[in-house]
CSV table of N, CA and C and ligand atoms in Angstrom, one decimal:
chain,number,residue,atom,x,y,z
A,121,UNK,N,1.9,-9.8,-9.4
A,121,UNK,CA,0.5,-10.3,-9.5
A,121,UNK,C,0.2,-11.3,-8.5
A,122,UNK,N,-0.6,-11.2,-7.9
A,122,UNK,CA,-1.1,-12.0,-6.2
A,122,UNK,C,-2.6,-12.6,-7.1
A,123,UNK,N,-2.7,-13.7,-7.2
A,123,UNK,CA,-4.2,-14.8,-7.4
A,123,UNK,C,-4.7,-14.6,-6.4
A,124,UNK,N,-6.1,-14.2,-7.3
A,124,UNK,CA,-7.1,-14.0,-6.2
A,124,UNK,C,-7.3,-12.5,-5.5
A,125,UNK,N,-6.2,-11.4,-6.0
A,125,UNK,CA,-6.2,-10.0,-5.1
A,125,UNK,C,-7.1,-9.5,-6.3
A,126,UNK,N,-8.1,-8.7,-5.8
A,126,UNK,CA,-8.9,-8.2,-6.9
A,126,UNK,C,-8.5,-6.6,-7.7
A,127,UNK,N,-7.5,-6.2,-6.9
A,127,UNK,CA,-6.9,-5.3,-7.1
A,127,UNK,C,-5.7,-5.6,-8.2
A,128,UNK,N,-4.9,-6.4,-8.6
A,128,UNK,CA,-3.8,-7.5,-9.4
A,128,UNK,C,-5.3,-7.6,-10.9
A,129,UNK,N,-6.1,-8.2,-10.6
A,129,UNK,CA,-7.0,-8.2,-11.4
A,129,UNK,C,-7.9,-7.1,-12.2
A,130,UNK,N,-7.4,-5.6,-11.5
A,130,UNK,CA,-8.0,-4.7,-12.0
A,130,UNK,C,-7.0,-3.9,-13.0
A,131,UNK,N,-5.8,-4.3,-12.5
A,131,UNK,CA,-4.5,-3.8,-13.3
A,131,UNK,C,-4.1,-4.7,-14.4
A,132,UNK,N,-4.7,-5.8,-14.6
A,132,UNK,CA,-4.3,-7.0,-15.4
A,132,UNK,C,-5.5,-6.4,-16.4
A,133,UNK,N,-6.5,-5.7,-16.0
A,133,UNK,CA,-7.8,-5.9,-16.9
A,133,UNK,C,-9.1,-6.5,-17.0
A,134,UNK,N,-8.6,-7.2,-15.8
A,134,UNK,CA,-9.5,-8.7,-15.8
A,134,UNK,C,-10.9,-8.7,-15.0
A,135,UNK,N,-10.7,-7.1,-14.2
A,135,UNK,CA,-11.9,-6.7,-13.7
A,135,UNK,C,-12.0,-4.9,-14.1
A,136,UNK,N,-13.5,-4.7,-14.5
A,136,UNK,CA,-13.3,-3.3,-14.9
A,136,UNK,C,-13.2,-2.4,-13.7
A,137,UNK,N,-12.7,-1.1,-13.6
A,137,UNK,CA,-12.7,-0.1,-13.0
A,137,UNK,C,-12.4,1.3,-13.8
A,138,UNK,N,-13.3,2.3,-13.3
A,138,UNK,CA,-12.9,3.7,-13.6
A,138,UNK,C,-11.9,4.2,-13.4
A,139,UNK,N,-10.8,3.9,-14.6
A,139,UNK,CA,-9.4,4.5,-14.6
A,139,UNK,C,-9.4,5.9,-14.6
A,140,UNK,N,-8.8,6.4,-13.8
A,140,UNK,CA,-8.4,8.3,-13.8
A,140,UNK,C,-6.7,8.4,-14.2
A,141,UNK,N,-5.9,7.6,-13.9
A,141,UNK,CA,-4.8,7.9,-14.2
A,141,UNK,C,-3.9,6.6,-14.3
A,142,UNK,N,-2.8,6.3,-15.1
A,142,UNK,CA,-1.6,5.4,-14.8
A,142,UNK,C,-0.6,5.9,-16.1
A,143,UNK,N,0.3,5.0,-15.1
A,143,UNK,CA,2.0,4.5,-15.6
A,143,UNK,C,2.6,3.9,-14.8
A,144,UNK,N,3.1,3.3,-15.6
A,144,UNK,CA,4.7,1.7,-15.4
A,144,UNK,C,4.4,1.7,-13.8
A,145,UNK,N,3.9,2.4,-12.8
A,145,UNK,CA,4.4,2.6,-11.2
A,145,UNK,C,2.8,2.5,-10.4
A,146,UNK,N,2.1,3.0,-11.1
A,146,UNK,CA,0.5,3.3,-10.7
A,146,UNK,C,0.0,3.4,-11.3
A,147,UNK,N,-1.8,2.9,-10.6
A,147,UNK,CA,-3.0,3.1,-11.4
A,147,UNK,C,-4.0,3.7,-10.2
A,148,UNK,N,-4.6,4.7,-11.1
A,148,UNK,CA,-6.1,5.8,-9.8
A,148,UNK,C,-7.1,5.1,-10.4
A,149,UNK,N,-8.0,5.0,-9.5
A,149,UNK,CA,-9.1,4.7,-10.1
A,149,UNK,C,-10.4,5.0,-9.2
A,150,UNK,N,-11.7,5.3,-9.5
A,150,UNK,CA,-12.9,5.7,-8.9
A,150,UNK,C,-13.2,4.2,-7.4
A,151,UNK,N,-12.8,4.6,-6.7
A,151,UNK,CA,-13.6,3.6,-5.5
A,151,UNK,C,-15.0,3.2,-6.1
A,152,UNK,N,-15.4,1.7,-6.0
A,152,UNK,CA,-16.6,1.4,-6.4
A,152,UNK,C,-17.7,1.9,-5.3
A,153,UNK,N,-17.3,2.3,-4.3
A,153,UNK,CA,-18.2,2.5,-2.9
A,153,UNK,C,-17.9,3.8,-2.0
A,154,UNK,N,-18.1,4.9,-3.1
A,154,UNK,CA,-17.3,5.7,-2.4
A,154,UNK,C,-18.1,6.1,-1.3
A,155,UNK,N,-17.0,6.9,-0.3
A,155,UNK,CA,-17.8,7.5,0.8
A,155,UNK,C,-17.2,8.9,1.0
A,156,UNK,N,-17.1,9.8,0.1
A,156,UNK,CA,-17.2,11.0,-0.5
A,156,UNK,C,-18.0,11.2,-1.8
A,157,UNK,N,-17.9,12.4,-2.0
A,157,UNK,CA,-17.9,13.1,-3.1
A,157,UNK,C,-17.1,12.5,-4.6
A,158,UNK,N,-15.8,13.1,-4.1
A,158,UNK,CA,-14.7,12.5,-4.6
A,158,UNK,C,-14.0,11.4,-3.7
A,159,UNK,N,-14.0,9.8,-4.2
A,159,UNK,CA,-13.3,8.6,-3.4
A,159,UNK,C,-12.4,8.4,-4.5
A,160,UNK,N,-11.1,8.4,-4.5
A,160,UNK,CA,-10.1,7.8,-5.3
A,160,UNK,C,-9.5,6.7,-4.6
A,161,UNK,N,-8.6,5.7,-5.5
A,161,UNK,CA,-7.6,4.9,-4.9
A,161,UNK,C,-6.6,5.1,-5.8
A,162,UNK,N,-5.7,5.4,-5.4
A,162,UNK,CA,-4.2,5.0,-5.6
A,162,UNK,C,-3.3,3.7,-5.1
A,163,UNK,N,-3.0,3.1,-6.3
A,163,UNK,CA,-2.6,1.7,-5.9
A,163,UNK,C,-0.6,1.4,-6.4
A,164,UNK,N,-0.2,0.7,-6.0
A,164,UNK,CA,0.9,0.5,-7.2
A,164,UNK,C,0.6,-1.0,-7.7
A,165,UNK,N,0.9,-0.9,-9.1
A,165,UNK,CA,1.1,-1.6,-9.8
A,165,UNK,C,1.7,-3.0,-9.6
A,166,UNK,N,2.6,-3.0,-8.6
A,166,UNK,CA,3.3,-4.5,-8.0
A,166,UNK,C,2.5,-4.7,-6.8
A,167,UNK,N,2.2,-6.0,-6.7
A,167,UNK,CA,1.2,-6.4,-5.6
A,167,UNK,C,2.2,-6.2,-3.9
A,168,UNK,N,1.9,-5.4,-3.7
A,168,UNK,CA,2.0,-5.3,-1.8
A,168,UNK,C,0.9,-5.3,-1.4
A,169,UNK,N,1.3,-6.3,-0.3
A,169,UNK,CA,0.1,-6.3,0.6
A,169,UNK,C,-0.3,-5.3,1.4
A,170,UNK,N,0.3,-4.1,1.9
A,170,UNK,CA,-0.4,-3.2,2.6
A,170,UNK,C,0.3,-2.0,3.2
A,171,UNK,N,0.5,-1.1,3.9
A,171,UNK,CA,1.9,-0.3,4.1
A,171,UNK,C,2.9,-1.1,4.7
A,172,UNK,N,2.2,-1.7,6.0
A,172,UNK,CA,3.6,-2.8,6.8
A,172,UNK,C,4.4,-3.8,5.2
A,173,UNK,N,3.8,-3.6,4.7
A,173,UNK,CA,5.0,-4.9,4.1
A,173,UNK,C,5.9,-3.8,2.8
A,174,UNK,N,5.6,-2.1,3.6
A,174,UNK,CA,6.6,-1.8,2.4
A,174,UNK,C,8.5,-1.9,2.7
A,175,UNK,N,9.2,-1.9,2.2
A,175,UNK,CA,10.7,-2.0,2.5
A,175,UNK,C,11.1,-0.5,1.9
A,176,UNK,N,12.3,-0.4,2.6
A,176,UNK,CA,13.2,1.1,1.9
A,176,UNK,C,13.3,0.9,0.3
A,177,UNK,N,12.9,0.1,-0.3
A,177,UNK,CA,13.5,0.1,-2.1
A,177,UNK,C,12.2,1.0,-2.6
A,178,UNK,N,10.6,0.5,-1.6
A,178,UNK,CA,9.6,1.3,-2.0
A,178,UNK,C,9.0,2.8,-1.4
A,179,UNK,N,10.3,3.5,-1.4
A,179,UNK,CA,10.1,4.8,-0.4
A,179,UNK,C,9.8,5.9,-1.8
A,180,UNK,N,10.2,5.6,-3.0
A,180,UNK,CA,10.3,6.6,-4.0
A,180,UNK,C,8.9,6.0,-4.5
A,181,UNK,N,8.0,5.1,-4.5
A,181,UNK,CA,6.9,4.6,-5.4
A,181,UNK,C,6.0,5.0,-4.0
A,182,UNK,N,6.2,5.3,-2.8
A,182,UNK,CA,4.7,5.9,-1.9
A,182,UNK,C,5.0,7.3,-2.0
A,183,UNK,N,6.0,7.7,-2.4
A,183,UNK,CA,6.1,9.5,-2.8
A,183,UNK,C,5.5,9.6,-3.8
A,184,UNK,N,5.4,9.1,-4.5
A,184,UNK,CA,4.8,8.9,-6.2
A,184,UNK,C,3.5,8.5,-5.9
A,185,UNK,N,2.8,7.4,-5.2
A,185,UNK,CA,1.5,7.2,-4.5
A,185,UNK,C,1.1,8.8,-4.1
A,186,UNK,N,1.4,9.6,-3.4
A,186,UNK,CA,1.0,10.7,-2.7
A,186,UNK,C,1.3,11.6,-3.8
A,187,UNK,N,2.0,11.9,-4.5
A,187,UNK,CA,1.8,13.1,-5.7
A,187,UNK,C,0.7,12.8,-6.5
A,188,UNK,N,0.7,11.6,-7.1
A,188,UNK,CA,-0.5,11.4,-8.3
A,188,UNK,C,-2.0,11.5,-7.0
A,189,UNK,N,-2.0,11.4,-6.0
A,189,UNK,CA,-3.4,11.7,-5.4
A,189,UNK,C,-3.2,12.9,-5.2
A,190,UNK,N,-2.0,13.2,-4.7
A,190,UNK,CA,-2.7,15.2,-4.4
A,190,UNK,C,-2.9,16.0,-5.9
A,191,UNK,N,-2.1,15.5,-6.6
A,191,UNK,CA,-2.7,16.1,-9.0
A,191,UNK,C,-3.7,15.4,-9.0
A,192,UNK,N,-4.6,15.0,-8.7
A,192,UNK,CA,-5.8,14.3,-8.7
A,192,UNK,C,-6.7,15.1,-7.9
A,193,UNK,N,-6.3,15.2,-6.8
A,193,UNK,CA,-7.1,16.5,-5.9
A,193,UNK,C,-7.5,18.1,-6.5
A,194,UNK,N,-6.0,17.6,-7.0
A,194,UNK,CA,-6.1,19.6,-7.8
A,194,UNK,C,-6.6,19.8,-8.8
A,195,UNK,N,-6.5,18.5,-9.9
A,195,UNK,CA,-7.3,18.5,-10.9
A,195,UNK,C,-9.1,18.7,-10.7
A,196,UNK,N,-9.3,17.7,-9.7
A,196,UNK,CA,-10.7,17.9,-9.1
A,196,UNK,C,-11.1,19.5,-8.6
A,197,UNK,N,-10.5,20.0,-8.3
A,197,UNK,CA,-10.8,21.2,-7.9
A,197,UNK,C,-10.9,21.2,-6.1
A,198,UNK,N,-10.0,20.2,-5.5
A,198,UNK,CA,-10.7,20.1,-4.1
A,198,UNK,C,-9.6,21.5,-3.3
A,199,UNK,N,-9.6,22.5,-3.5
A,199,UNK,CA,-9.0,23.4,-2.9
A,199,UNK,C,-8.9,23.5,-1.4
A,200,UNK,N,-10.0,23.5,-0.8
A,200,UNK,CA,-10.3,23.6,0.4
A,200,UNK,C,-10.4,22.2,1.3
A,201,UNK,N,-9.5,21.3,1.3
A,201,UNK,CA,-9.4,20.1,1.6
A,201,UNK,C,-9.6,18.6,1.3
A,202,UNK,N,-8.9,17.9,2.2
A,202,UNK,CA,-8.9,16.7,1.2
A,202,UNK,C,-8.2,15.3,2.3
A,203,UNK,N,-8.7,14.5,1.9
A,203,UNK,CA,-7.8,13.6,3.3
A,203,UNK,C,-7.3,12.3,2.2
A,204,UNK,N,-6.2,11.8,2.3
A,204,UNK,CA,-5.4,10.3,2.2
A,204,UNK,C,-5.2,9.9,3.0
A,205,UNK,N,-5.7,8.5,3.0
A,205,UNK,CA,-5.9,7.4,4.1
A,205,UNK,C,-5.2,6.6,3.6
A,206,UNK,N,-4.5,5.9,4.2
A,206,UNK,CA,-4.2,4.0,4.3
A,206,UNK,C,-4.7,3.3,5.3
A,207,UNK,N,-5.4,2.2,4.9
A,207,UNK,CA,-5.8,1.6,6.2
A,207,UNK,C,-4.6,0.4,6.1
A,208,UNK,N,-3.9,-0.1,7.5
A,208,UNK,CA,-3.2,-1.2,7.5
A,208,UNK,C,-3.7,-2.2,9.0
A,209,UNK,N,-4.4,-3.2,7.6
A,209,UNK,CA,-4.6,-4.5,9.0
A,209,UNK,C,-5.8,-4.0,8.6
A,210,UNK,N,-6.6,-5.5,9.6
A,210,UNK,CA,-8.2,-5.6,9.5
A,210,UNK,C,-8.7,-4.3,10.7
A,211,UNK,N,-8.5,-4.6,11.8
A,211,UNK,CA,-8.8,-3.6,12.5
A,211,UNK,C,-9.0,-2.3,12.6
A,212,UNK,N,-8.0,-1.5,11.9
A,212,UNK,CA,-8.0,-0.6,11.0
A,212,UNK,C,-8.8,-0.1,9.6
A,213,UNK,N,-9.5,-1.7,9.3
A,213,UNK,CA,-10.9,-1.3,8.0
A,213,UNK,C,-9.8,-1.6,6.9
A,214,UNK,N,-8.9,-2.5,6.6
A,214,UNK,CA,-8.2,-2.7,5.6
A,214,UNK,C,-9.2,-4.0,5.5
A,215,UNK,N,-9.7,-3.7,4.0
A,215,UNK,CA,-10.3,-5.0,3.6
A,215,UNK,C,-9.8,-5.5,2.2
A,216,UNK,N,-9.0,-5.4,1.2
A,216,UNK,CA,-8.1,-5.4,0.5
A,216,UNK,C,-6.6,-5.0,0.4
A,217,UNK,N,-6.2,-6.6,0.4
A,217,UNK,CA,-4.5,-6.3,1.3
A,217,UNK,C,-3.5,-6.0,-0.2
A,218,UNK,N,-3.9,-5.1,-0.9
A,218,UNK,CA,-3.3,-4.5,-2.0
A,218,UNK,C,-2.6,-3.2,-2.0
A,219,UNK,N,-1.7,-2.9,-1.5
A,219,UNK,CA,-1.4,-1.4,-1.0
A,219,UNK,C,-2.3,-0.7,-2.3
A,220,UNK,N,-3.1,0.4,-1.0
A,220,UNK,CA,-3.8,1.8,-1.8
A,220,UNK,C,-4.0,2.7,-0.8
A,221,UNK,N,-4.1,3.9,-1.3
A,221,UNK,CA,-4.6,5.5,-0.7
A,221,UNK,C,-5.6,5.6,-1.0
A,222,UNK,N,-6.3,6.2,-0.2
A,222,UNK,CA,-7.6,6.6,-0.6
A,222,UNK,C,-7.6,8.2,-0.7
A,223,UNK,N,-8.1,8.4,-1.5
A,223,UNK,CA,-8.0,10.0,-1.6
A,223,UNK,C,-9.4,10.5,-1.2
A,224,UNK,N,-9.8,11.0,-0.6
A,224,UNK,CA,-11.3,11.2,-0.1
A,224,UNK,C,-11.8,12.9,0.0
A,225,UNK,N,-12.8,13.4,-0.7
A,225,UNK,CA,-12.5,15.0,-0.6
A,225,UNK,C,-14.0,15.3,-1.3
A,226,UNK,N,-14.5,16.3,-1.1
A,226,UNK,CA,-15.6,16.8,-1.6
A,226,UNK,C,-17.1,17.3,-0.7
A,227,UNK,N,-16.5,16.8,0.8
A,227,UNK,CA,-17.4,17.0,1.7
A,227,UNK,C,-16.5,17.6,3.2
A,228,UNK,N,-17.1,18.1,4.0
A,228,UNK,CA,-16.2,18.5,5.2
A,228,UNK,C,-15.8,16.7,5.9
A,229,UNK,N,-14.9,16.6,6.4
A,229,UNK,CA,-14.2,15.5,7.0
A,229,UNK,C,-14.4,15.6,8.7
A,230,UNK,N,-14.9,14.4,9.5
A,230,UNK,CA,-15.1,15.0,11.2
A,230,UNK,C,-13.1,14.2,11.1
A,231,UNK,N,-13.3,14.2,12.4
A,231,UNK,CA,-11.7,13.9,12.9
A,231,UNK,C,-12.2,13.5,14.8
A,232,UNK,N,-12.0,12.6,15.2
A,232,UNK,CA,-10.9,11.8,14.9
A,232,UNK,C,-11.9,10.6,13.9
A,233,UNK,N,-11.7,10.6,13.0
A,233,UNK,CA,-11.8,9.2,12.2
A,233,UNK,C,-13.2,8.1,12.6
A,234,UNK,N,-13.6,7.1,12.4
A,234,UNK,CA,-14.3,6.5,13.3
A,234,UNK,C,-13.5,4.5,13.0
B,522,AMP,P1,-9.8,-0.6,2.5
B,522,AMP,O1,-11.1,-0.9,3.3
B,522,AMP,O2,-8.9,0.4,3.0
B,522,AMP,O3,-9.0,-1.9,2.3
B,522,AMP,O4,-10.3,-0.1,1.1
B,522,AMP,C1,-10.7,-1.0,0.1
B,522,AMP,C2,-11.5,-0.2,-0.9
B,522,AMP,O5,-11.6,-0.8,-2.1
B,522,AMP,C3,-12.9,0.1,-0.4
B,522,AMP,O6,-13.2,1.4,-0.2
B,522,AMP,C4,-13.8,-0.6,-1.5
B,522,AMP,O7,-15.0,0.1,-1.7
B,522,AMP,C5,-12.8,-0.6,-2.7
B,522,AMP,N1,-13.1,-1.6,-3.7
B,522,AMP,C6,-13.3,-2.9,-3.5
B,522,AMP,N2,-13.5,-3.5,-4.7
B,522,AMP,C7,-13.4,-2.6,-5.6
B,522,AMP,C8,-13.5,-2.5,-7.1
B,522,AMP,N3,-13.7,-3.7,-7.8
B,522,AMP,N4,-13.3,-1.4,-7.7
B,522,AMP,C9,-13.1,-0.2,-7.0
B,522,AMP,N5,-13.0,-0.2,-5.7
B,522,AMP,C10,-13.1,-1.3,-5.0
B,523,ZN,ZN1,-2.7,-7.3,-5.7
């Protein structure tokens, strides 16, 4: 738990969010601002700041990050594509230094990114 991460606070309870999924390792929940159709986050449960600060002990909990978003995709019915994002660092549009995926799907996707 990190004071002050609003993400620490949404897993504590202490701010509401549209829960889609959890256990002991992760919580999904509806992006408040989505920019799809379907916007999910996948977060873990222990406060990391962002992918850079993951170490080799957290290599089995971002495999776990990426399974519960793609059973989330399939549950949704996004057959026909789907994109997870991390953003790391401000420059990159990381504005919550809480490691999460975004699961983003329900509309065609342009590439490269903006
Ligand atoms: P990023 O820009 O990659 O750091 O993504 C942070 C995401 O968190 C953004 O898409 C925000 O819309 C989302 N977000 C911020 N606060 C909340 C909240 N209280 N509940 C759900 N999503 C949030
Ligand atoms: Zn946190």
């Amino acid at each position: 738990m990190s004071q002050d991460c609003i993400f620490c606070k949404i897993i504590n309870g202490d701010i509401p969010a549209d829960v889609l999924y959890q256990d002991d390792d992760v919580l999904a929940f509806n992006d408040i601002s989505p920019q799809a159709p379907t916007h999910i986050l996948v977060i873990p449960k222990n406060h990391i700041s962002g992918p850079e600060a993951l170490g080799e002990s957290d290599e089995t909990l971002v495999g776990k990050l990426v399974r519960v978003g793609t059973d989330l995709a399939k549950e949704r019915g996004l057959t026909d594509g789907y994109r997870l994002v991390m953003n790391n660092g401000e420059r990159a549009g990381q504005t919550v230094f809480h490691l999460h995926m975004h699961v983003l799907g329900g509309r065609t996707m342009t590439w490269p990114p903006g």
